[in-house]
Short mmCIF file of N, CA, C and O and ligand atoms in Angstrom, two decimals:
data_model
loop_
_atom_site.label_atom_id
_atom_site.label_comp_id
_atom_site.label_asym_id
_atom_site.label_seq_id
_atom_site.Cartn_x
_atom_site.Cartn_y
_atom_site.Cartn_z
N MET A 216 -37.43 -1.27 -74.23
CA MET A 216 -38.21 -1.00 -75.44
C MET A 216 -38.19 0.52 -75.77
O MET A 216 -38.28 1.34 -74.85
N LYS A 217 -38.01 0.84 -77.01
CA LYS A 217 -38.04 2.22 -77.36
C LYS A 217 -39.25 2.53 -78.23
O LYS A 217 -39.71 1.73 -79.01
N GLN A 218 -39.86 3.69 -78.01
CA GLN A 218 -40.99 4.14 -78.82
C GLN A 218 -40.56 5.46 -79.38
O GLN A 218 -40.14 6.37 -78.64
N ASN A 219 -40.65 5.60 -80.71
CA ASN A 219 -40.16 6.84 -81.40
C ASN A 219 -38.79 7.21 -80.95
O ASN A 219 -38.45 8.38 -80.77
N ASN A 220 -37.96 6.19 -80.73
CA ASN A 220 -36.58 6.39 -80.36
C ASN A 220 -36.37 7.10 -79.02
O ASN A 220 -35.26 7.48 -78.69
N ILE A 221 -37.42 7.22 -78.23
CA ILE A 221 -37.23 7.79 -76.90
C ILE A 221 -37.38 6.71 -75.90
O ILE A 221 -38.31 5.86 -75.96
N GLU A 222 -36.46 6.65 -74.96
CA GLU A 222 -36.60 5.55 -73.94
C GLU A 222 -37.83 5.75 -73.08
O GLU A 222 -38.11 6.90 -72.67
N THR A 223 -38.56 4.73 -72.85
CA THR A 223 -39.74 4.84 -71.98
C THR A 223 -39.31 4.67 -70.52
O THR A 223 -38.27 4.09 -70.23
N VAL A 224 -40.15 5.16 -69.63
CA VAL A 224 -39.95 4.93 -68.19
C VAL A 224 -39.93 3.41 -67.98
O VAL A 224 -39.06 2.88 -67.23
N TYR A 225 -40.83 2.67 -68.66
CA TYR A 225 -40.94 1.30 -68.50
C TYR A 225 -39.54 0.56 -68.75
O TYR A 225 -39.09 -0.19 -67.92
N SER A 226 -38.98 0.83 -69.83
CA SER A 226 -37.66 0.25 -70.14
C SER A 226 -36.56 0.79 -69.26
O SER A 226 -35.67 0.07 -68.82
N GLY A 227 -36.64 2.06 -68.98
CA GLY A 227 -35.61 2.74 -68.13
C GLY A 227 -35.49 2.13 -66.74
O GLY A 227 -34.40 1.99 -66.23
N ILE A 228 -36.63 1.80 -66.16
CA ILE A 228 -36.58 1.18 -64.77
C ILE A 228 -36.27 -0.26 -64.77
O ILE A 228 -35.98 -0.83 -63.75
N GLY A 229 -36.40 -0.95 -65.88
CA GLY A 229 -36.06 -2.40 -65.94
C GLY A 229 -37.20 -3.30 -66.41
O GLY A 229 -37.15 -4.52 -66.16
N GLY A 230 -38.27 -2.64 -66.99
CA GLY A 230 -39.29 -3.46 -67.63
C GLY A 230 -40.24 -4.22 -66.67
O GLY A 230 -40.44 -3.85 -65.52
N TYR A 231 -40.81 -5.29 -67.27
CA TYR A 231 -41.91 -6.04 -66.61
C TYR A 231 -41.56 -6.49 -65.19
O TYR A 231 -42.38 -6.37 -64.25
N GLU A 232 -40.35 -7.03 -65.03
CA GLU A 232 -39.98 -7.60 -63.71
C GLU A 232 -39.97 -6.50 -62.63
O GLU A 232 -40.32 -6.75 -61.51
N LYS A 233 -39.53 -5.34 -63.07
CA LYS A 233 -39.47 -4.21 -62.10
C LYS A 233 -40.87 -3.80 -61.71
O LYS A 233 -41.15 -3.53 -60.53
N ILE A 234 -41.80 -3.70 -62.72
CA ILE A 234 -43.19 -3.39 -62.41
C ILE A 234 -43.80 -4.38 -61.44
O ILE A 234 -44.47 -4.04 -60.47
N GLU A 235 -43.54 -5.68 -61.73
CA GLU A 235 -44.03 -6.69 -60.82
C GLU A 235 -43.55 -6.54 -59.40
O GLU A 235 -44.32 -6.67 -58.46
N GLY A 236 -42.28 -6.23 -59.23
CA GLY A 236 -41.76 -5.97 -57.87
C GLY A 236 -42.40 -4.82 -57.21
O GLY A 236 -42.73 -4.85 -56.02
N ILE A 237 -42.59 -3.72 -57.97
CA ILE A 237 -43.20 -2.53 -57.39
C ILE A 237 -44.58 -2.84 -56.95
O ILE A 237 -45.04 -2.46 -55.83
N VAL A 238 -45.41 -3.56 -57.78
CA VAL A 238 -46.72 -3.86 -57.45
C VAL A 238 -46.79 -4.75 -56.21
O VAL A 238 -47.62 -4.53 -55.32
N GLU A 239 -45.93 -5.77 -56.15
CA GLU A 239 -45.95 -6.58 -54.97
C GLU A 239 -45.71 -5.79 -53.64
O GLU A 239 -46.36 -5.96 -52.68
N THR A 240 -44.63 -4.99 -53.71
CA THR A 240 -44.30 -4.17 -52.55
C THR A 240 -45.49 -3.23 -52.16
O THR A 240 -45.84 -3.09 -51.02
N PHE A 241 -46.00 -2.59 -53.21
CA PHE A 241 -47.10 -1.64 -53.06
C PHE A 241 -48.22 -2.27 -52.29
O PHE A 241 -48.76 -1.74 -51.30
N TYR A 242 -48.73 -3.47 -52.76
CA TYR A 242 -49.91 -4.08 -52.12
C TYR A 242 -49.56 -4.59 -50.76
O TYR A 242 -50.47 -4.72 -49.90
N GLY A 243 -48.28 -4.91 -50.51
CA GLY A 243 -47.87 -5.22 -49.15
C GLY A 243 -48.17 -4.10 -48.23
O GLY A 243 -48.63 -4.26 -47.11
N TYR A 244 -47.85 -2.89 -48.66
CA TYR A 244 -48.12 -1.66 -47.85
C TYR A 244 -49.62 -1.39 -47.72
O TYR A 244 -50.09 -0.99 -46.70
N VAL A 245 -50.34 -1.59 -48.85
CA VAL A 245 -51.76 -1.41 -48.83
C VAL A 245 -52.42 -2.33 -47.79
O VAL A 245 -53.29 -1.89 -46.95
N LYS A 246 -52.00 -3.56 -47.74
CA LYS A 246 -52.51 -4.56 -46.74
C LYS A 246 -52.36 -4.05 -45.32
O LYS A 246 -53.18 -4.42 -44.42
N GLU A 247 -51.30 -3.29 -45.05
CA GLU A 247 -51.03 -2.83 -43.71
C GLU A 247 -51.69 -1.46 -43.43
O GLU A 247 -51.58 -0.92 -42.37
N ASN A 248 -52.41 -0.95 -44.36
CA ASN A 248 -52.87 0.50 -44.24
C ASN A 248 -54.33 0.51 -43.87
O ASN A 248 -55.19 0.06 -44.64
N PRO A 249 -54.63 1.05 -42.67
CA PRO A 249 -56.00 0.99 -42.19
C PRO A 249 -56.99 1.82 -43.00
O PRO A 249 -58.20 1.54 -43.00
N ILE A 250 -56.54 2.80 -43.72
CA ILE A 250 -57.43 3.65 -44.56
C ILE A 250 -57.73 2.94 -45.87
O ILE A 250 -58.83 2.90 -46.38
N LEU A 251 -56.74 2.27 -46.43
CA LEU A 251 -56.86 1.65 -47.76
C LEU A 251 -57.48 0.26 -47.73
O LEU A 251 -58.33 -0.06 -48.57
N ILE A 252 -57.05 -0.57 -46.79
CA ILE A 252 -57.41 -1.94 -46.95
C ILE A 252 -58.95 -2.24 -46.93
O ILE A 252 -59.36 -3.14 -47.70
N PRO A 253 -59.74 -1.50 -46.16
CA PRO A 253 -61.19 -1.74 -46.25
C PRO A 253 -61.78 -1.59 -47.67
O PRO A 253 -62.82 -2.15 -47.96
N LEU A 254 -61.11 -0.93 -48.53
CA LEU A 254 -61.60 -0.66 -49.88
C LEU A 254 -61.39 -1.82 -50.82
O LEU A 254 -62.08 -2.01 -51.78
N PHE A 255 -60.39 -2.65 -50.46
CA PHE A 255 -59.95 -3.67 -51.40
C PHE A 255 -60.55 -5.06 -51.09
O PHE A 255 -60.92 -5.32 -49.96
N PRO A 256 -60.60 -5.96 -52.08
CA PRO A 256 -61.05 -7.32 -51.84
C PRO A 256 -60.05 -8.04 -50.92
O PRO A 256 -58.91 -7.63 -50.83
N ASP A 257 -60.50 -9.12 -50.28
CA ASP A 257 -59.65 -9.86 -49.36
C ASP A 257 -58.45 -10.44 -50.10
O ASP A 257 -57.33 -10.45 -49.63
N ASP A 258 -58.72 -11.00 -51.30
CA ASP A 258 -57.73 -11.62 -52.05
C ASP A 258 -57.20 -10.59 -53.13
O ASP A 258 -58.00 -10.22 -54.01
N LEU A 259 -55.96 -10.19 -52.97
CA LEU A 259 -55.47 -9.14 -53.89
C LEU A 259 -54.82 -9.67 -55.15
O LEU A 259 -54.19 -8.95 -55.91
N THR A 260 -54.93 -11.05 -55.38
CA THR A 260 -54.24 -11.57 -56.54
C THR A 260 -54.62 -10.93 -57.85
O THR A 260 -53.82 -10.48 -58.65
N GLU A 261 -55.95 -10.82 -58.08
CA GLU A 261 -56.45 -10.23 -59.35
C GLU A 261 -56.13 -8.74 -59.41
O GLU A 261 -55.78 -8.19 -60.43
N THR A 262 -56.27 -8.09 -58.26
CA THR A 262 -55.93 -6.62 -58.19
C THR A 262 -54.52 -6.39 -58.62
O THR A 262 -54.20 -5.46 -59.39
N MET A 263 -53.57 -7.23 -58.07
CA MET A 263 -52.20 -7.06 -58.39
C MET A 263 -51.94 -7.32 -59.90
O MET A 263 -51.14 -6.62 -60.54
N HIS A 264 -52.61 -8.33 -60.39
CA HIS A 264 -52.44 -8.65 -61.83
C HIS A 264 -52.91 -7.45 -62.73
O HIS A 264 -52.17 -7.02 -63.57
N LYS A 265 -54.09 -6.89 -62.36
CA LYS A 265 -54.59 -5.79 -63.18
C LYS A 265 -53.66 -4.55 -63.13
O LYS A 265 -53.39 -3.87 -64.09
N GLN A 266 -53.17 -4.35 -61.84
CA GLN A 266 -52.29 -3.20 -61.69
C GLN A 266 -50.93 -3.36 -62.44
O GLN A 266 -50.38 -2.46 -63.01
N THR A 267 -50.41 -4.59 -62.52
CA THR A 267 -49.21 -4.85 -63.21
C THR A 267 -49.39 -4.61 -64.71
O THR A 267 -48.56 -3.91 -65.42
N LEU A 268 -50.52 -5.05 -65.23
CA LEU A 268 -50.85 -4.79 -66.67
C LEU A 268 -50.99 -3.30 -66.90
O LEU A 268 -50.46 -2.78 -67.93
N PHE A 269 -51.67 -2.60 -65.99
CA PHE A 269 -51.93 -1.21 -66.17
C PHE A 269 -50.61 -0.37 -66.16
O PHE A 269 -50.38 0.46 -67.05
N LEU A 270 -49.87 -0.59 -65.09
CA LEU A 270 -48.62 0.23 -64.98
C LEU A 270 -47.65 -0.08 -66.11
O LEU A 270 -46.92 0.90 -66.54
N THR A 271 -47.62 -1.26 -66.63
CA THR A 271 -46.78 -1.58 -67.78
C THR A 271 -47.15 -0.64 -68.94
O THR A 271 -46.27 0.02 -69.56
N GLN A 272 -48.45 -0.61 -69.21
CA GLN A 272 -48.96 0.23 -70.32
C GLN A 272 -48.84 1.73 -70.00
O GLN A 272 -48.35 2.50 -70.88
N PHE A 273 -49.07 2.14 -68.82
CA PHE A 273 -49.10 3.56 -68.42
C PHE A 273 -47.72 4.11 -68.62
O PHE A 273 -47.53 5.31 -68.93
N PHE A 274 -46.65 3.30 -68.33
CA PHE A 274 -45.32 3.87 -68.33
C PHE A 274 -44.62 3.52 -69.69
O PHE A 274 -43.37 3.58 -69.72
N GLY A 275 -45.38 3.19 -70.72
CA GLY A 275 -44.81 3.10 -72.06
C GLY A 275 -44.47 1.71 -72.52
O GLY A 275 -43.87 1.54 -73.63
N GLY A 276 -44.81 0.67 -71.73
CA GLY A 276 -44.56 -0.69 -72.15
C GLY A 276 -45.71 -1.20 -73.05
O GLY A 276 -46.56 -0.39 -73.46
N PRO A 277 -45.70 -2.52 -73.32
CA PRO A 277 -46.74 -3.05 -74.14
C PRO A 277 -48.12 -2.83 -73.57
O PRO A 277 -48.25 -2.78 -72.40
N ARG A 278 -49.12 -2.71 -74.42
CA ARG A 278 -50.44 -2.29 -74.06
C ARG A 278 -51.27 -3.48 -73.44
O ARG A 278 -52.29 -3.86 -73.99
N LEU A 279 -50.70 -4.07 -72.41
CA LEU A 279 -51.23 -5.30 -71.90
C LEU A 279 -52.59 -5.11 -71.21
O LEU A 279 -53.43 -5.95 -71.28
N TYR A 280 -52.76 -3.99 -70.54
CA TYR A 280 -54.06 -3.76 -69.83
C TYR A 280 -55.21 -3.73 -70.82
O TYR A 280 -56.21 -4.40 -70.66
N GLU A 281 -55.02 -2.92 -71.83
CA GLU A 281 -56.07 -2.74 -72.89
C GLU A 281 -56.40 -4.12 -73.54
O GLU A 281 -57.56 -4.38 -73.79
N ALA A 282 -55.35 -4.91 -73.76
CA ALA A 282 -55.52 -6.17 -74.44
C ALA A 282 -56.42 -7.08 -73.63
O ALA A 282 -57.30 -7.80 -74.12
N GLU A 283 -56.32 -6.99 -72.27
CA GLU A 283 -57.05 -7.86 -71.44
C GLU A 283 -58.38 -7.22 -70.96
O GLU A 283 -59.35 -7.96 -70.78
N ARG A 284 -58.34 -5.96 -70.67
CA ARG A 284 -59.47 -5.36 -69.94
C ARG A 284 -60.15 -4.23 -70.76
O ARG A 284 -61.12 -3.61 -70.19
N GLY A 285 -59.63 -3.87 -71.92
CA GLY A 285 -60.26 -2.78 -72.67
C GLY A 285 -59.78 -1.40 -72.17
O GLY A 285 -58.83 -1.28 -71.46
N HIS A 286 -60.52 -0.41 -72.56
CA HIS A 286 -60.12 0.99 -72.19
C HIS A 286 -60.04 1.09 -70.70
O HIS A 286 -61.00 0.66 -69.98
N PRO A 287 -59.05 1.74 -70.14
CA PRO A 287 -58.91 1.78 -68.69
C PRO A 287 -60.09 2.44 -67.96
O PRO A 287 -60.56 1.97 -66.93
N MET A 288 -60.58 3.56 -68.50
CA MET A 288 -61.74 4.26 -67.78
C MET A 288 -61.52 4.25 -66.30
O MET A 288 -62.39 3.85 -65.51
N LEU A 289 -60.36 4.68 -65.84
CA LEU A 289 -60.03 4.50 -64.44
C LEU A 289 -60.94 5.15 -63.46
O LEU A 289 -61.32 4.61 -62.40
N ARG A 290 -61.30 6.41 -63.80
CA ARG A 290 -62.20 7.09 -62.82
C ARG A 290 -63.49 6.31 -62.70
O ARG A 290 -63.98 6.09 -61.58
N ARG A 291 -64.06 5.87 -63.78
CA ARG A 291 -65.27 5.13 -63.75
C ARG A 291 -65.13 3.79 -62.98
O ARG A 291 -65.97 3.44 -62.13
N ARG A 292 -64.00 3.13 -63.15
CA ARG A 292 -63.78 1.87 -62.45
C ARG A 292 -63.57 2.05 -60.94
O ARG A 292 -63.68 1.16 -60.19
N HIS A 293 -63.24 3.29 -60.54
CA HIS A 293 -63.05 3.57 -59.10
C HIS A 293 -64.30 4.12 -58.44
O HIS A 293 -64.29 4.25 -57.21
N LEU A 294 -65.30 4.42 -59.27
CA LEU A 294 -66.49 5.06 -58.59
C LEU A 294 -67.20 4.24 -57.52
O LEU A 294 -67.75 4.81 -56.55
N PRO A 295 -67.12 2.88 -57.65
CA PRO A 295 -67.76 2.10 -56.55
C PRO A 295 -67.09 2.22 -55.14
O PRO A 295 -67.59 1.81 -54.18
N PHE A 296 -65.85 2.80 -55.18
CA PHE A 296 -65.11 2.89 -53.93
C PHE A 296 -65.01 4.35 -53.49
O PHE A 296 -64.65 5.20 -54.32
N PRO A 297 -65.33 4.62 -52.23
CA PRO A 297 -65.22 6.01 -51.74
C PRO A 297 -63.78 6.48 -51.63
O PRO A 297 -63.07 6.03 -50.67
N ILE A 298 -63.30 7.22 -52.58
CA ILE A 298 -61.88 7.65 -52.51
C ILE A 298 -61.82 9.09 -52.01
O ILE A 298 -62.13 10.05 -52.76
N THR A 299 -61.39 9.27 -50.81
CA THR A 299 -61.26 10.53 -50.11
C THR A 299 -59.86 11.14 -50.36
O THR A 299 -58.97 10.37 -50.78
N PRO A 300 -59.70 12.42 -50.01
CA PRO A 300 -58.33 12.96 -50.11
C PRO A 300 -57.32 12.14 -49.28
O PRO A 300 -56.17 11.95 -49.66
N SER A 301 -57.76 11.65 -48.09
CA SER A 301 -56.73 10.89 -47.33
C SER A 301 -56.44 9.56 -47.91
O SER A 301 -55.30 9.05 -47.83
N ALA A 302 -57.43 8.91 -48.58
CA ALA A 302 -57.16 7.67 -49.26
C ALA A 302 -56.14 7.95 -50.44
O ALA A 302 -55.21 7.15 -50.63
N ARG A 303 -56.36 9.04 -51.12
CA ARG A 303 -55.39 9.47 -52.17
C ARG A 303 -53.96 9.62 -51.57
O ARG A 303 -53.01 9.09 -52.09
N ASP A 304 -53.87 10.34 -50.44
CA ASP A 304 -52.58 10.54 -49.85
C ASP A 304 -51.89 9.24 -49.45
O ASP A 304 -50.72 9.05 -49.62
N GLU A 305 -52.73 8.37 -48.85
CA GLU A 305 -52.15 7.01 -48.38
C GLU A 305 -51.73 6.17 -49.58
O GLU A 305 -50.65 5.53 -49.54
N TRP A 306 -52.49 6.18 -50.63
CA TRP A 306 -52.14 5.45 -51.83
C TRP A 306 -50.81 5.87 -52.40
O TRP A 306 -49.95 5.11 -52.67
N LEU A 307 -50.69 7.22 -52.41
CA LEU A 307 -49.40 7.78 -53.01
C LEU A 307 -48.23 7.50 -52.05
O LEU A 307 -47.12 7.19 -52.49
N ALA A 308 -48.47 7.56 -50.73
CA ALA A 308 -47.41 7.26 -49.78
C ALA A 308 -46.96 5.79 -49.92
O ALA A 308 -45.74 5.53 -49.86
N CYS A 309 -47.90 4.87 -50.10
CA CYS A 309 -47.54 3.42 -50.28
C CYS A 309 -46.72 3.33 -51.57
O CYS A 309 -45.71 2.59 -51.62
N MET A 310 -47.12 4.03 -52.62
CA MET A 310 -46.43 3.92 -53.88
C MET A 310 -45.01 4.47 -53.79
O MET A 310 -44.04 3.90 -54.33
N LYS A 311 -44.85 5.58 -53.06
CA LYS A 311 -43.53 6.16 -52.90
C LYS A 311 -42.60 5.19 -52.20
O LYS A 311 -41.44 4.95 -52.65
N LEU A 312 -43.09 4.56 -51.15
CA LEU A 312 -42.29 3.55 -50.42
C LEU A 312 -41.90 2.34 -51.42
O LEU A 312 -40.81 1.87 -51.38
N ALA A 313 -42.92 1.96 -52.18
CA ALA A 313 -42.66 0.81 -53.07
C ALA A 313 -41.60 1.12 -54.15
O ALA A 313 -40.77 0.32 -54.41
N LEU A 314 -41.64 2.37 -54.64
CA LEU A 314 -40.65 2.79 -55.65
C LEU A 314 -39.22 2.82 -55.00
O LEU A 314 -38.27 2.35 -55.59
N ILE A 315 -39.21 3.36 -53.80
CA ILE A 315 -37.86 3.52 -53.15
C ILE A 315 -37.36 2.09 -52.82
O ILE A 315 -36.19 1.78 -53.13
N GLU A 316 -38.21 1.25 -52.31
CA GLU A 316 -37.82 -0.08 -51.96
C GLU A 316 -37.28 -0.88 -53.15
O GLU A 316 -36.46 -1.75 -53.04
N ASN A 317 -37.88 -0.59 -54.30
CA ASN A 317 -37.50 -1.32 -55.51
C ASN A 317 -36.41 -0.54 -56.26
O ASN A 317 -36.16 -0.81 -57.47
N GLN A 318 -35.76 0.42 -55.62
CA GLN A 318 -34.58 1.12 -56.17
C GLN A 318 -34.89 1.81 -57.50
O GLN A 318 -34.07 1.76 -58.44
N VAL A 319 -36.07 2.38 -57.57
CA VAL A 319 -36.39 3.27 -58.77
C VAL A 319 -35.67 4.55 -58.61
O VAL A 319 -35.96 5.31 -57.59
N GLU A 320 -34.81 4.90 -59.49
CA GLU A 320 -33.95 6.05 -59.29
C GLU A 320 -34.41 7.20 -60.19
O GLU A 320 -35.27 7.05 -61.05
N GLU A 321 -33.83 8.44 -59.94
CA GLU A 321 -34.12 9.56 -60.78
C GLU A 321 -33.55 9.35 -62.16
O GLU A 321 -32.45 8.71 -62.26
N PRO A 322 -34.19 9.93 -63.22
CA PRO A 322 -35.33 10.77 -63.20
C PRO A 322 -36.65 9.99 -63.10
O PRO A 322 -37.70 10.62 -63.11
N TYR A 323 -36.57 8.71 -63.05
CA TYR A 323 -37.83 7.86 -63.17
C TYR A 323 -38.69 8.02 -61.93
O TYR A 323 -39.93 8.06 -62.08
N TYR A 324 -38.08 8.08 -60.77
CA TYR A 324 -38.92 8.25 -59.56
C TYR A 324 -39.85 9.41 -59.65
O TYR A 324 -41.05 9.31 -59.44
N THR A 325 -39.26 10.58 -60.00
CA THR A 325 -40.08 11.80 -60.04
C THR A 325 -41.12 11.73 -61.12
O THR A 325 -42.32 12.08 -60.94
N GLU A 326 -40.71 11.27 -62.26
CA GLU A 326 -41.62 11.06 -63.40
C GLU A 326 -42.82 10.19 -63.09
O GLU A 326 -44.01 10.53 -63.30
N MET A 327 -42.54 9.03 -62.39
CA MET A 327 -43.62 8.14 -62.04
C MET A 327 -44.52 8.76 -61.00
O MET A 327 -45.78 8.67 -61.14
N ILE A 328 -43.94 9.35 -60.00
CA ILE A 328 -44.80 9.87 -58.91
C ILE A 328 -45.65 11.05 -59.47
O ILE A 328 -46.81 11.22 -59.15
N GLU A 329 -45.06 11.87 -60.30
CA GLU A 329 -45.85 13.00 -60.85
C GLU A 329 -47.07 12.47 -61.66
O GLU A 329 -48.14 12.94 -61.50
N ARG A 330 -46.83 11.45 -62.48
CA ARG A 330 -47.91 10.94 -63.32
C ARG A 330 -48.95 10.28 -62.47
O ARG A 330 -50.21 10.36 -62.71
N MET A 331 -48.52 9.51 -61.46
CA MET A 331 -49.46 8.78 -60.63
C MET A 331 -50.21 9.75 -59.68
O MET A 331 -51.37 9.49 -59.36
N THR A 332 -49.59 10.88 -59.30
CA THR A 332 -50.25 11.86 -58.51
C THR A 332 -51.44 12.48 -59.36
O THR A 332 -52.55 12.66 -58.82
N LEU A 333 -51.17 12.79 -60.58
CA LEU A 333 -52.26 13.38 -61.40
C LEU A 333 -53.41 12.37 -61.52
O LEU A 333 -54.61 12.74 -61.39
N THR A 334 -53.12 11.09 -61.75
CA THR A 334 -54.18 10.13 -61.82
C THR A 334 -54.85 9.95 -60.50
O THR A 334 -56.17 9.88 -60.44
N ALA A 335 -54.11 9.87 -59.41
CA ALA A 335 -54.73 9.70 -58.10
C ALA A 335 -55.71 10.94 -57.78
O ALA A 335 -56.74 10.72 -57.24
N ASN A 336 -55.26 12.11 -58.09
CA ASN A 336 -56.15 13.22 -57.92
C ASN A 336 -57.51 13.10 -58.69
O ASN A 336 -58.57 13.43 -58.17
N HIS A 337 -57.36 12.52 -59.85
CA HIS A 337 -58.53 12.31 -60.70
C HIS A 337 -59.44 11.24 -60.13
O HIS A 337 -60.65 11.22 -60.42
N MET A 338 -58.91 10.33 -59.29
CA MET A 338 -59.68 9.21 -58.75
C MET A 338 -60.54 9.66 -57.58
O MET A 338 -61.44 8.96 -57.22
N MET A 339 -60.18 10.79 -56.93
CA MET A 339 -60.95 11.19 -55.73
C MET A 339 -62.37 11.46 -56.14
O MET A 339 -62.66 12.08 -57.10
N ASN A 340 -63.34 10.86 -55.26
CA ASN A 340 -64.69 10.95 -55.63
C ASN A 340 -65.59 11.23 -54.41
O ASN A 340 -66.82 11.22 -54.53
N THR A 341 -64.95 11.33 -53.23
CA THR A 341 -65.70 11.49 -51.95
C THR A 341 -65.01 12.48 -51.07
O THR A 341 -63.76 12.32 -50.88
N PRO A 342 -65.73 13.48 -50.47
CA PRO A 342 -65.08 14.35 -49.57
C PRO A 342 -64.67 13.66 -48.27
O PRO A 342 -65.20 12.56 -47.95
N GLU A 343 -63.73 14.19 -47.56
CA GLU A 343 -63.29 13.68 -46.30
C GLU A 343 -64.49 13.59 -45.34
O GLU A 343 -65.26 14.53 -45.26
N SER A 344 -64.72 12.44 -44.62
CA SER A 344 -65.84 12.35 -43.78
C SER A 344 -65.56 13.05 -42.45
O SER A 344 -64.41 13.14 -42.02
C1 LIG B 526 -56.26 7.52 -55.17
C2 LIG B 526 -56.26 6.44 -54.45
C3 LIG B 526 -56.69 5.08 -55.03
C4 LIG B 526 -57.45 4.15 -54.35
C5 LIG B 526 -57.95 4.27 -52.91
C6 LIG B 526 -57.64 3.03 -55.26
C7 LIG B 526 -58.38 1.92 -54.98
C8 LIG B 526 -58.69 0.93 -55.88
C9 LIG B 526 -59.58 -0.16 -55.60
C10 LIG B 526 -60.36 -0.37 -54.30
C11 LIG B 526 -59.64 -0.93 -56.72
C12 LIG B 526 -60.52 -2.19 -56.96
C13 LIG B 526 -59.60 -3.42 -56.77
C14 LIG B 526 -60.03 -4.50 -57.72
O1 LIG B 526 -60.77 -4.25 -58.66
O2 LIG B 526 -59.46 -5.57 -57.59
C15 LIG B 526 -58.74 -0.30 -57.69
C16 LIG B 526 -58.53 -0.82 -58.97
C17 LIG B 526 -57.60 -0.30 -59.80
N1 LIG B 526 -56.81 0.82 -59.59
FE1 LIG B 526 -56.92 2.05 -58.06
N2 LIG B 526 -57.00 3.30 -56.46
C18 LIG B 526 -56.41 4.52 -56.31
C19 LIG B 526 -55.64 5.11 -57.29
C20 LIG B 526 -55.14 4.53 -58.45
C21 LIG B 526 -54.22 5.08 -59.31
C22 LIG B 526 -53.47 6.45 -59.09
C23 LIG B 526 -54.00 4.20 -60.35
C24 LIG B 526 -53.13 4.21 -61.52
C25 LIG B 526 -52.02 4.95 -61.61
C26 LIG B 526 -54.92 3.10 -60.04
C27 LIG B 526 -55.10 1.94 -60.86
C28 LIG B 526 -56.00 0.96 -60.68
C29 LIG B 526 -56.24 -0.09 -61.66
C30 LIG B 526 -55.51 -0.28 -63.00
C31 LIG B 526 -57.21 -0.88 -61.09
C32 LIG B 526 -57.92 -2.11 -61.74
C33 LIG B 526 -59.11 -1.62 -62.59
C34 LIG B 526 -59.84 -2.82 -63.26
O3 LIG B 526 -59.39 -3.22 -64.31
O4 LIG B 526 -60.83 -3.29 -62.68
N3 LIG B 526 -55.62 3.32 -58.93
N4 LIG B 526 -58.23 0.80 -57.14
#
């Protein structure tokens, strides 16, 4: 998909199926992560669905998240969960592995990690205990 004639990250990496693959691999790592997993519900089905919609929209694809869940307000939606600097680091580490495992190549890898790092920094709401 092109917007304003500029290729989006979403289309560049391979669209919806690629996002689905990344999300599946990512939550596989989250499940194994002792810092992250206590924050998440036992059943990750809905979480994975929401994240697939969000990342599609975030990287320039159709605005699926907004259509289903309204304005993202991500910081507000994360406030119920204590997100420490180490939770931020672990989240990003899982995402890096997921991108690599799904063969996301440059320049998309760097672009995606940079944008998600900014968002992850914004999600921190609790000092390290
Ligand atoms: C910094 C570390 C982060 C932690 C520990 C974290 C943790 C969580 C948790 C526990 C939930 C609730 C799960 C659920 O409602 O099913 C959640 C939801 C969500 N997270 Fe994160 N998150 C982090 C960063 C991010 C980042 C960087 C993004 C986007 C790039 C993101 C996007 C989302 C989305 C879209 C939802 C679903 C919101 C909703 O519609 O309810 N998160 N996250």
